[in-house]
mmCIF file of C-alpha atoms in Angstrom:
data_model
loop_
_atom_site.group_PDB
_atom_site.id
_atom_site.type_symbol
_atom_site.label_atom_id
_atom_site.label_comp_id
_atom_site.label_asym_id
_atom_site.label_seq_id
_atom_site.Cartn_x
_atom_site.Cartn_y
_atom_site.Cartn_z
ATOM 1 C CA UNK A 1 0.000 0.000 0.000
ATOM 2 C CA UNK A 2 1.294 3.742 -0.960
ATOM 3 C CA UNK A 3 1.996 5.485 2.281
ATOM 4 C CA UNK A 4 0.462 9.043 0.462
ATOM 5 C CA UNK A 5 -1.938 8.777 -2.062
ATOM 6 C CA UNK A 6 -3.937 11.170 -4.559
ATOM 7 C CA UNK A 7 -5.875 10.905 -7.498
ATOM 8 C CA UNK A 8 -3.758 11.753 -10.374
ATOM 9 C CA UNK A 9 -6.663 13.428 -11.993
ATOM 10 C CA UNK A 10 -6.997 15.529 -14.278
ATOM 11 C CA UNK A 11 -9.467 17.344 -11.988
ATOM 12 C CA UNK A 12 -11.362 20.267 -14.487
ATOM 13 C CA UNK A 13 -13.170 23.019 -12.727
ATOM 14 C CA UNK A 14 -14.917 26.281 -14.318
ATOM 15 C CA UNK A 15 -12.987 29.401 -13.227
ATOM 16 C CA UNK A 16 -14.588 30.939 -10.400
ATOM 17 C CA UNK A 17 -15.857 27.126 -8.763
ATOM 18 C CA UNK A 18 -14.481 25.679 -5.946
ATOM 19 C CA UNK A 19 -11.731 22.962 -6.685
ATOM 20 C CA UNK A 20 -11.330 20.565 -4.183
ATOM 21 C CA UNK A 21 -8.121 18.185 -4.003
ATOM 22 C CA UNK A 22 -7.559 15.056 -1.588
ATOM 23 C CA UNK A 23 -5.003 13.099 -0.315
ATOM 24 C CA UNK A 24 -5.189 10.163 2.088
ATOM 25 C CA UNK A 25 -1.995 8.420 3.888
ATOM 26 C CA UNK A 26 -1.494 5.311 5.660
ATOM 27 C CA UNK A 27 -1.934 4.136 9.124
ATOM 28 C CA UNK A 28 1.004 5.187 10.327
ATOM 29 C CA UNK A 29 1.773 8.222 13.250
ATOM 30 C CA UNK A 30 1.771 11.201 10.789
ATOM 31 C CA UNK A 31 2.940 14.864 11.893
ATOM 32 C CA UNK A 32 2.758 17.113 9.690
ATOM 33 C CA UNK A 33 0.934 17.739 6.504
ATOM 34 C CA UNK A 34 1.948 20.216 3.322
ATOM 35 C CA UNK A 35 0.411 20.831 0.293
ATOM 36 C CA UNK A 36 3.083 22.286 -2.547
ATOM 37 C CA UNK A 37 2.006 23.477 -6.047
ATOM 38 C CA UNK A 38 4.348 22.480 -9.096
ATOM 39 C CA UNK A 39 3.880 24.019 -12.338
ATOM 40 C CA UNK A 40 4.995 22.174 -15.654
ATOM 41 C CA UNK A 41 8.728 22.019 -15.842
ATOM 42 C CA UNK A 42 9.304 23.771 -12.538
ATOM 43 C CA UNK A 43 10.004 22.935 -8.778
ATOM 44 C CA UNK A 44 7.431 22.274 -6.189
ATOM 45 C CA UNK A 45 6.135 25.675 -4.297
ATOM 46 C CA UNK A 46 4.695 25.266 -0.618
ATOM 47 C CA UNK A 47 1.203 26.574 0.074
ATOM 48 C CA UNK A 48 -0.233 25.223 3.106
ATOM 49 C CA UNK A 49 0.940 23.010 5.606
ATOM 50 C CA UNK A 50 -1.592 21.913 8.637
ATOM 51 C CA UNK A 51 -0.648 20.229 11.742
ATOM 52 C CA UNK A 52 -3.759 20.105 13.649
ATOM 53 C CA UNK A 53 -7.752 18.511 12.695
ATOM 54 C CA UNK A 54 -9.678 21.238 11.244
ATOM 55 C CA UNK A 55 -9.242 23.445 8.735
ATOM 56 C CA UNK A 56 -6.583 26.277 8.150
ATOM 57 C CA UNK A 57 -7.482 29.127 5.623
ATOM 58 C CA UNK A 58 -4.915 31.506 3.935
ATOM 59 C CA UNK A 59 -6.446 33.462 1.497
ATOM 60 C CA UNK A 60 -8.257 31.378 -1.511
ATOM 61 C CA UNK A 61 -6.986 28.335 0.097
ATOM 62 C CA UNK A 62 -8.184 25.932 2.956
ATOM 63 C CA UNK A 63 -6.469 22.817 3.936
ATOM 64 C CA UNK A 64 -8.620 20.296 6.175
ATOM 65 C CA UNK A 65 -7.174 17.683 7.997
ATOM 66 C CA UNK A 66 -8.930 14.468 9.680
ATOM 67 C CA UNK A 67 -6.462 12.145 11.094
ATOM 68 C CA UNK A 68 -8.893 9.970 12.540
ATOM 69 C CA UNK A 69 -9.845 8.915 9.052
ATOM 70 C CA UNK A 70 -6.016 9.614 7.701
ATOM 71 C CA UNK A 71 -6.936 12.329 4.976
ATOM 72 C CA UNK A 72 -5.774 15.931 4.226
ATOM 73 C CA UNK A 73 -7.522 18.058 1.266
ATOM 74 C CA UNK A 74 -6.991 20.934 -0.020
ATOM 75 C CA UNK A 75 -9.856 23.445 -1.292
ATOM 76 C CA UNK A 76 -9.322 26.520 -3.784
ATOM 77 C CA UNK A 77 -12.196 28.902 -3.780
ATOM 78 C CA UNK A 78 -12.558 31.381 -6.872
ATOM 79 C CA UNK A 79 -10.358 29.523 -8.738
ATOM 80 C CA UNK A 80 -8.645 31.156 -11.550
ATOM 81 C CA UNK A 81 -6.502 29.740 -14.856
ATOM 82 C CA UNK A 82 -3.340 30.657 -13.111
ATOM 83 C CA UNK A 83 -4.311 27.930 -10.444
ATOM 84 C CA UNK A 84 -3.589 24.828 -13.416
ATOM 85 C CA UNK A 85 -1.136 23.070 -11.965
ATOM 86 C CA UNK A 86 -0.220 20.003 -10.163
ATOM 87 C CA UNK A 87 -0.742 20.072 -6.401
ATOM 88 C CA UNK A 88 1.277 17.427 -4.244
ATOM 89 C CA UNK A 89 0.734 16.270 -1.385
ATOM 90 C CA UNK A 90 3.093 15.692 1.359
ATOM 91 C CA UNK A 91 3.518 14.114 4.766
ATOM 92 C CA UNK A 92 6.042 13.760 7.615
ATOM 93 C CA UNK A 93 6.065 10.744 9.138
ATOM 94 C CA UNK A 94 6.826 10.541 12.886
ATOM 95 C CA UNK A 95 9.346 7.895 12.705
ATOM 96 C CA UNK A 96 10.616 8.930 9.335
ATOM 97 C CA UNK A 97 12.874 11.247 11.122
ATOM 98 C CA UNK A 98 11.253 14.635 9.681
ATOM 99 C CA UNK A 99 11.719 12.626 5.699
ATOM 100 C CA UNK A 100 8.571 14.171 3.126
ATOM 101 C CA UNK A 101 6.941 11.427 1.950
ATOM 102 C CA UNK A 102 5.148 12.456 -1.548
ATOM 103 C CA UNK A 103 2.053 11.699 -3.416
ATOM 104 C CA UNK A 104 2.144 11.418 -7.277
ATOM 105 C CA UNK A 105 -0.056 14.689 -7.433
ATOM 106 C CA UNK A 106 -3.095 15.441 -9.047
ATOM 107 C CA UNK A 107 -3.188 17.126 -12.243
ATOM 108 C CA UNK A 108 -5.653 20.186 -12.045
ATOM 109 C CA UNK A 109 -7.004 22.210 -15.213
ATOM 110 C CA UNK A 110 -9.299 25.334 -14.522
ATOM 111 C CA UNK A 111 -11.254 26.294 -17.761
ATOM 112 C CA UNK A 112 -12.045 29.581 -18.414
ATOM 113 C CA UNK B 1 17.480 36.512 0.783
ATOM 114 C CA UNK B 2 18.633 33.763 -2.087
ATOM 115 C CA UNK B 3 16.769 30.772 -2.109
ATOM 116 C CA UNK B 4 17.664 27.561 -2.936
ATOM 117 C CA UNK B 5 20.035 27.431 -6.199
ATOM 118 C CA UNK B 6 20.848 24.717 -8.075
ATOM 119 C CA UNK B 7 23.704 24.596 -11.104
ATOM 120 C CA UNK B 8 23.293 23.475 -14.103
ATOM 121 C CA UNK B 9 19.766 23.941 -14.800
ATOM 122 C CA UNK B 10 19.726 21.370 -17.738
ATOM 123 C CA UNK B 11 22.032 18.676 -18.593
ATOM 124 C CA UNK B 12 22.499 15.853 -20.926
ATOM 125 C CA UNK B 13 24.588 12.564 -20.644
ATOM 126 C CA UNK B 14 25.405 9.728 -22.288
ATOM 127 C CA UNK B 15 24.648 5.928 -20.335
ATOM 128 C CA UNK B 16 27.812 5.286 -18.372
ATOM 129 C CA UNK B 17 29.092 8.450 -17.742
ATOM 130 C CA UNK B 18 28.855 10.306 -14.750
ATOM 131 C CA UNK B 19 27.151 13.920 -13.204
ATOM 132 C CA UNK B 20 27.701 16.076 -10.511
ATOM 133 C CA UNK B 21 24.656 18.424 -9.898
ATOM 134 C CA UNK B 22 25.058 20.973 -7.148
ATOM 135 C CA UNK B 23 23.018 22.861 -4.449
ATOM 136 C CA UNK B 24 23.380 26.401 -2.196
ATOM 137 C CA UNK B 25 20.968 26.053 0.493
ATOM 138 C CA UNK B 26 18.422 28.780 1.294
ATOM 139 C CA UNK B 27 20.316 31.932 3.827
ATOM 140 C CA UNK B 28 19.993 30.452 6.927
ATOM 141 C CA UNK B 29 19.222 27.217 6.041
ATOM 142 C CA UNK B 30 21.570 23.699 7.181
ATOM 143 C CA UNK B 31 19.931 20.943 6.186
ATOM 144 C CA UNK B 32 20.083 19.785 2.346
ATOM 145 C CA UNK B 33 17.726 17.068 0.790
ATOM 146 C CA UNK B 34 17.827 15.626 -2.862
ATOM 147 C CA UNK B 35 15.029 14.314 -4.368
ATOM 148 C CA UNK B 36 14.490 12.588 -8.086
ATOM 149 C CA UNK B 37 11.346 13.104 -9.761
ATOM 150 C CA UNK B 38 10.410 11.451 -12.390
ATOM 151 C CA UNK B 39 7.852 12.776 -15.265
ATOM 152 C CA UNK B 40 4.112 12.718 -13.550
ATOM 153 C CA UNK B 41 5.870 11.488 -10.174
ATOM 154 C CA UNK B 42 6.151 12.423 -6.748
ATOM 155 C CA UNK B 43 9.342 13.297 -5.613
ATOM 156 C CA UNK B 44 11.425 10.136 -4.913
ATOM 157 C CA UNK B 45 13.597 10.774 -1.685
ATOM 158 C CA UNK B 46 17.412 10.363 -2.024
ATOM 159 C CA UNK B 47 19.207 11.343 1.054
ATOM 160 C CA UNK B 48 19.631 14.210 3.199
ATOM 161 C CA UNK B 49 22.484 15.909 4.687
ATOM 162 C CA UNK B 50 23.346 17.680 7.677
ATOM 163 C CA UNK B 51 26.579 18.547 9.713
ATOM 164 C CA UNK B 52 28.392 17.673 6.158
ATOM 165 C CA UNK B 53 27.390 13.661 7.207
ATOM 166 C CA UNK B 54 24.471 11.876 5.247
ATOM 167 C CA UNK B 55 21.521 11.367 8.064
ATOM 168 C CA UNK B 56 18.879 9.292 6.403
ATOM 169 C CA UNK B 57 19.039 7.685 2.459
ATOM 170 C CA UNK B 58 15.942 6.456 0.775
ATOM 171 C CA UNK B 59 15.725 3.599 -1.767
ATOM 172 C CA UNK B 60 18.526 4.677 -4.104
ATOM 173 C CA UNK B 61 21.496 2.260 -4.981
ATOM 174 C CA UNK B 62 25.292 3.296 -4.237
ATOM 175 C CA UNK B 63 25.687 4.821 -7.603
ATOM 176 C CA UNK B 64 23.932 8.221 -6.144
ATOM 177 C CA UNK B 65 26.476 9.581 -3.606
ATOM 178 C CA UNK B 66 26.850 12.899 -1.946
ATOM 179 C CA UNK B 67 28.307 15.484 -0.235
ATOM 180 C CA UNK B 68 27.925 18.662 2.062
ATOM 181 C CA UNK B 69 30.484 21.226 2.113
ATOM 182 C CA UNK B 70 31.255 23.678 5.497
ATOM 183 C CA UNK B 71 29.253 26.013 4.054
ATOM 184 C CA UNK B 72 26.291 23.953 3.674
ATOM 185 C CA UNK B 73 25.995 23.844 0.091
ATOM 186 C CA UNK B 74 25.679 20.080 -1.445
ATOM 187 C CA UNK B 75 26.323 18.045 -4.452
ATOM 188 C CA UNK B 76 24.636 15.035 -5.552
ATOM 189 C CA UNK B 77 27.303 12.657 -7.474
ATOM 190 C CA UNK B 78 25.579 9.519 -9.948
ATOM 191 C CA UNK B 79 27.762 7.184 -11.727
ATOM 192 C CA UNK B 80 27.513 4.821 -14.282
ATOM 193 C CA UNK B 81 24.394 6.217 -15.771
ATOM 194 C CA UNK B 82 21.392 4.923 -17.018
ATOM 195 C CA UNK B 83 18.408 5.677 -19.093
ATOM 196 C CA UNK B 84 16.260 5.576 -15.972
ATOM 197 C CA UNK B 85 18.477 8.085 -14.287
ATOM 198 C CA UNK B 86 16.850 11.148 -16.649
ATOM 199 C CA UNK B 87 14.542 13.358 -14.457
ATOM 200 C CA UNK B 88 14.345 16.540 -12.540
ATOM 201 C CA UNK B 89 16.404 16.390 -9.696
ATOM 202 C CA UNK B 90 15.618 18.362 -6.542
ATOM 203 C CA UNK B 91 17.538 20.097 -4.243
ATOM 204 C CA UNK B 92 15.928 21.183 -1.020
ATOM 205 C CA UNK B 93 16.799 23.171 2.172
ATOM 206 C CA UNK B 94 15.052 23.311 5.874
ATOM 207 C CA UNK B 95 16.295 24.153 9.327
ATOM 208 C CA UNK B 96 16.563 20.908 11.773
ATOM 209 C CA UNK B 97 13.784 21.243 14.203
ATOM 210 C CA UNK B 98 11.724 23.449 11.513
ATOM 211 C CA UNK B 99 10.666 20.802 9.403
ATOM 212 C CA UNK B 100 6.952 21.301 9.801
ATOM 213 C CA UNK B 101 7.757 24.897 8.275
ATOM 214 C CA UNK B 102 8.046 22.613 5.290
ATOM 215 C CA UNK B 103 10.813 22.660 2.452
ATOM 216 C CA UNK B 104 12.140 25.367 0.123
ATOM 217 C CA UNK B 105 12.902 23.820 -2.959
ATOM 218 C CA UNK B 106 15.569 25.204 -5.731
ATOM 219 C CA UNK B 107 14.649 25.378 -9.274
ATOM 220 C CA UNK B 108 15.826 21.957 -10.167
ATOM 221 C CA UNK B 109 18.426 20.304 -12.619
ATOM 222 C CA UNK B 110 16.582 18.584 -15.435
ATOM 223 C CA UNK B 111 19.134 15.091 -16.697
ATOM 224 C CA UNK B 112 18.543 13.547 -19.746
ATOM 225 C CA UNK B 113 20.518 10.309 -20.270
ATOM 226 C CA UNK B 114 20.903 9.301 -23.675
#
């Protein structure tokens, strides 16, 4: 079983819409959750990272985190062409000794 | 404040030969990770470096060796190339015990094996 999973999409959303991206990881103790944005061609960019269950909001973006049923998303309100990319998810593993283990990403397309 | 740079940003090899990419930590920043990522991959994990030792190596064989100078920059070493080797390769810097600030990742080197 994949330790960090996501759907590798592509997820296709009407500009404006909400887009709404998941990730679930395995039973393991996990610490610490990020979600980075990579862009074709370039390196991945952090965005949010979430530590605690709830949700954590920072500007267009909310992550939400439920470790009780081991899943982290990511939502993108008014979302806007310039938001097409592929969003990765990543977690720190408590006996990983602070090593980012990855999801594949999911590929997501807004349509104007 | 630089970030993360990484030299060269493109490269191409032939199978057998081998590469040295290279990394300059983020201002402030001690720890150095590598990470391979292949097209429509997650990054793959390498190894990570700290104190100029290697602290933790993922699932890479002994051709990918490194090394971390006094002044924290890094450079990832792979020999005897193969096809397989060609991806974007990922140099990343953190602060120990700020991990959960997350990593600041360098542009990346891009090897194409031929």
């Amino acid at each position: 079983q994949k330790e960090v999973e996501q759907n590798s999409g592509p997820l296709s959303v009407p500009e404006g819409a909400i887009a709404s991206l998941n990730c679930t990881y395995s039973d393991r103790v996990s610490q610490s959750f990020f979600w980075y944005r990579q862009y074709s061609g370039k390196s991945p960019e952090l965005i949010m990272s979430i530590y605690s269950n709830g949700d954590k909001e920072d500007g267009r973006f909310t992550a939400q985190l439920n470790k009780a049923s081991q899943y982290v998303s990511l939502l993108i309100r008014d979302s806007q062409p310039s938001d097409s990319a592929t969003y990765l998810c990543a977690v720190i593993l408590m006996d990983s000794n602070y090593q980012l283990i990855w999801g594949a990403g999911t590929k997501l397309i807004i349509k104007p | 404040d630089a970030g993360v740079t990484q030299s060269p940003t493109h490269l191409i090899k032939t199978r057998g030969q081998q590469v040295t990419l290279r990394c300059s930590p983020k201002s402030g920043h001690d720890t150095v990770s590598w990470y391979q990522q292949a097209l429509g991959q997650g990054p793959q994990f390498i190894f990570q470096y700290y104190e100029e030792e290697e602290r933790q190596r993922g699932n890479f064989p002994d051709r990918f060796s490194g090394h971390q100078f006094p002044n924290y920059s890094s450079e990832l070493n792979v020999n005897a190339l193969l096809l397989g080797d060609s991806a974007l390769y990922l140099c990343a810097s953190s602060l120990p015990g700020k991990i959960n600030y997350g990593y600041t990742f360098g542009s990346g080197t891009r090897l194409t094996v031929v």
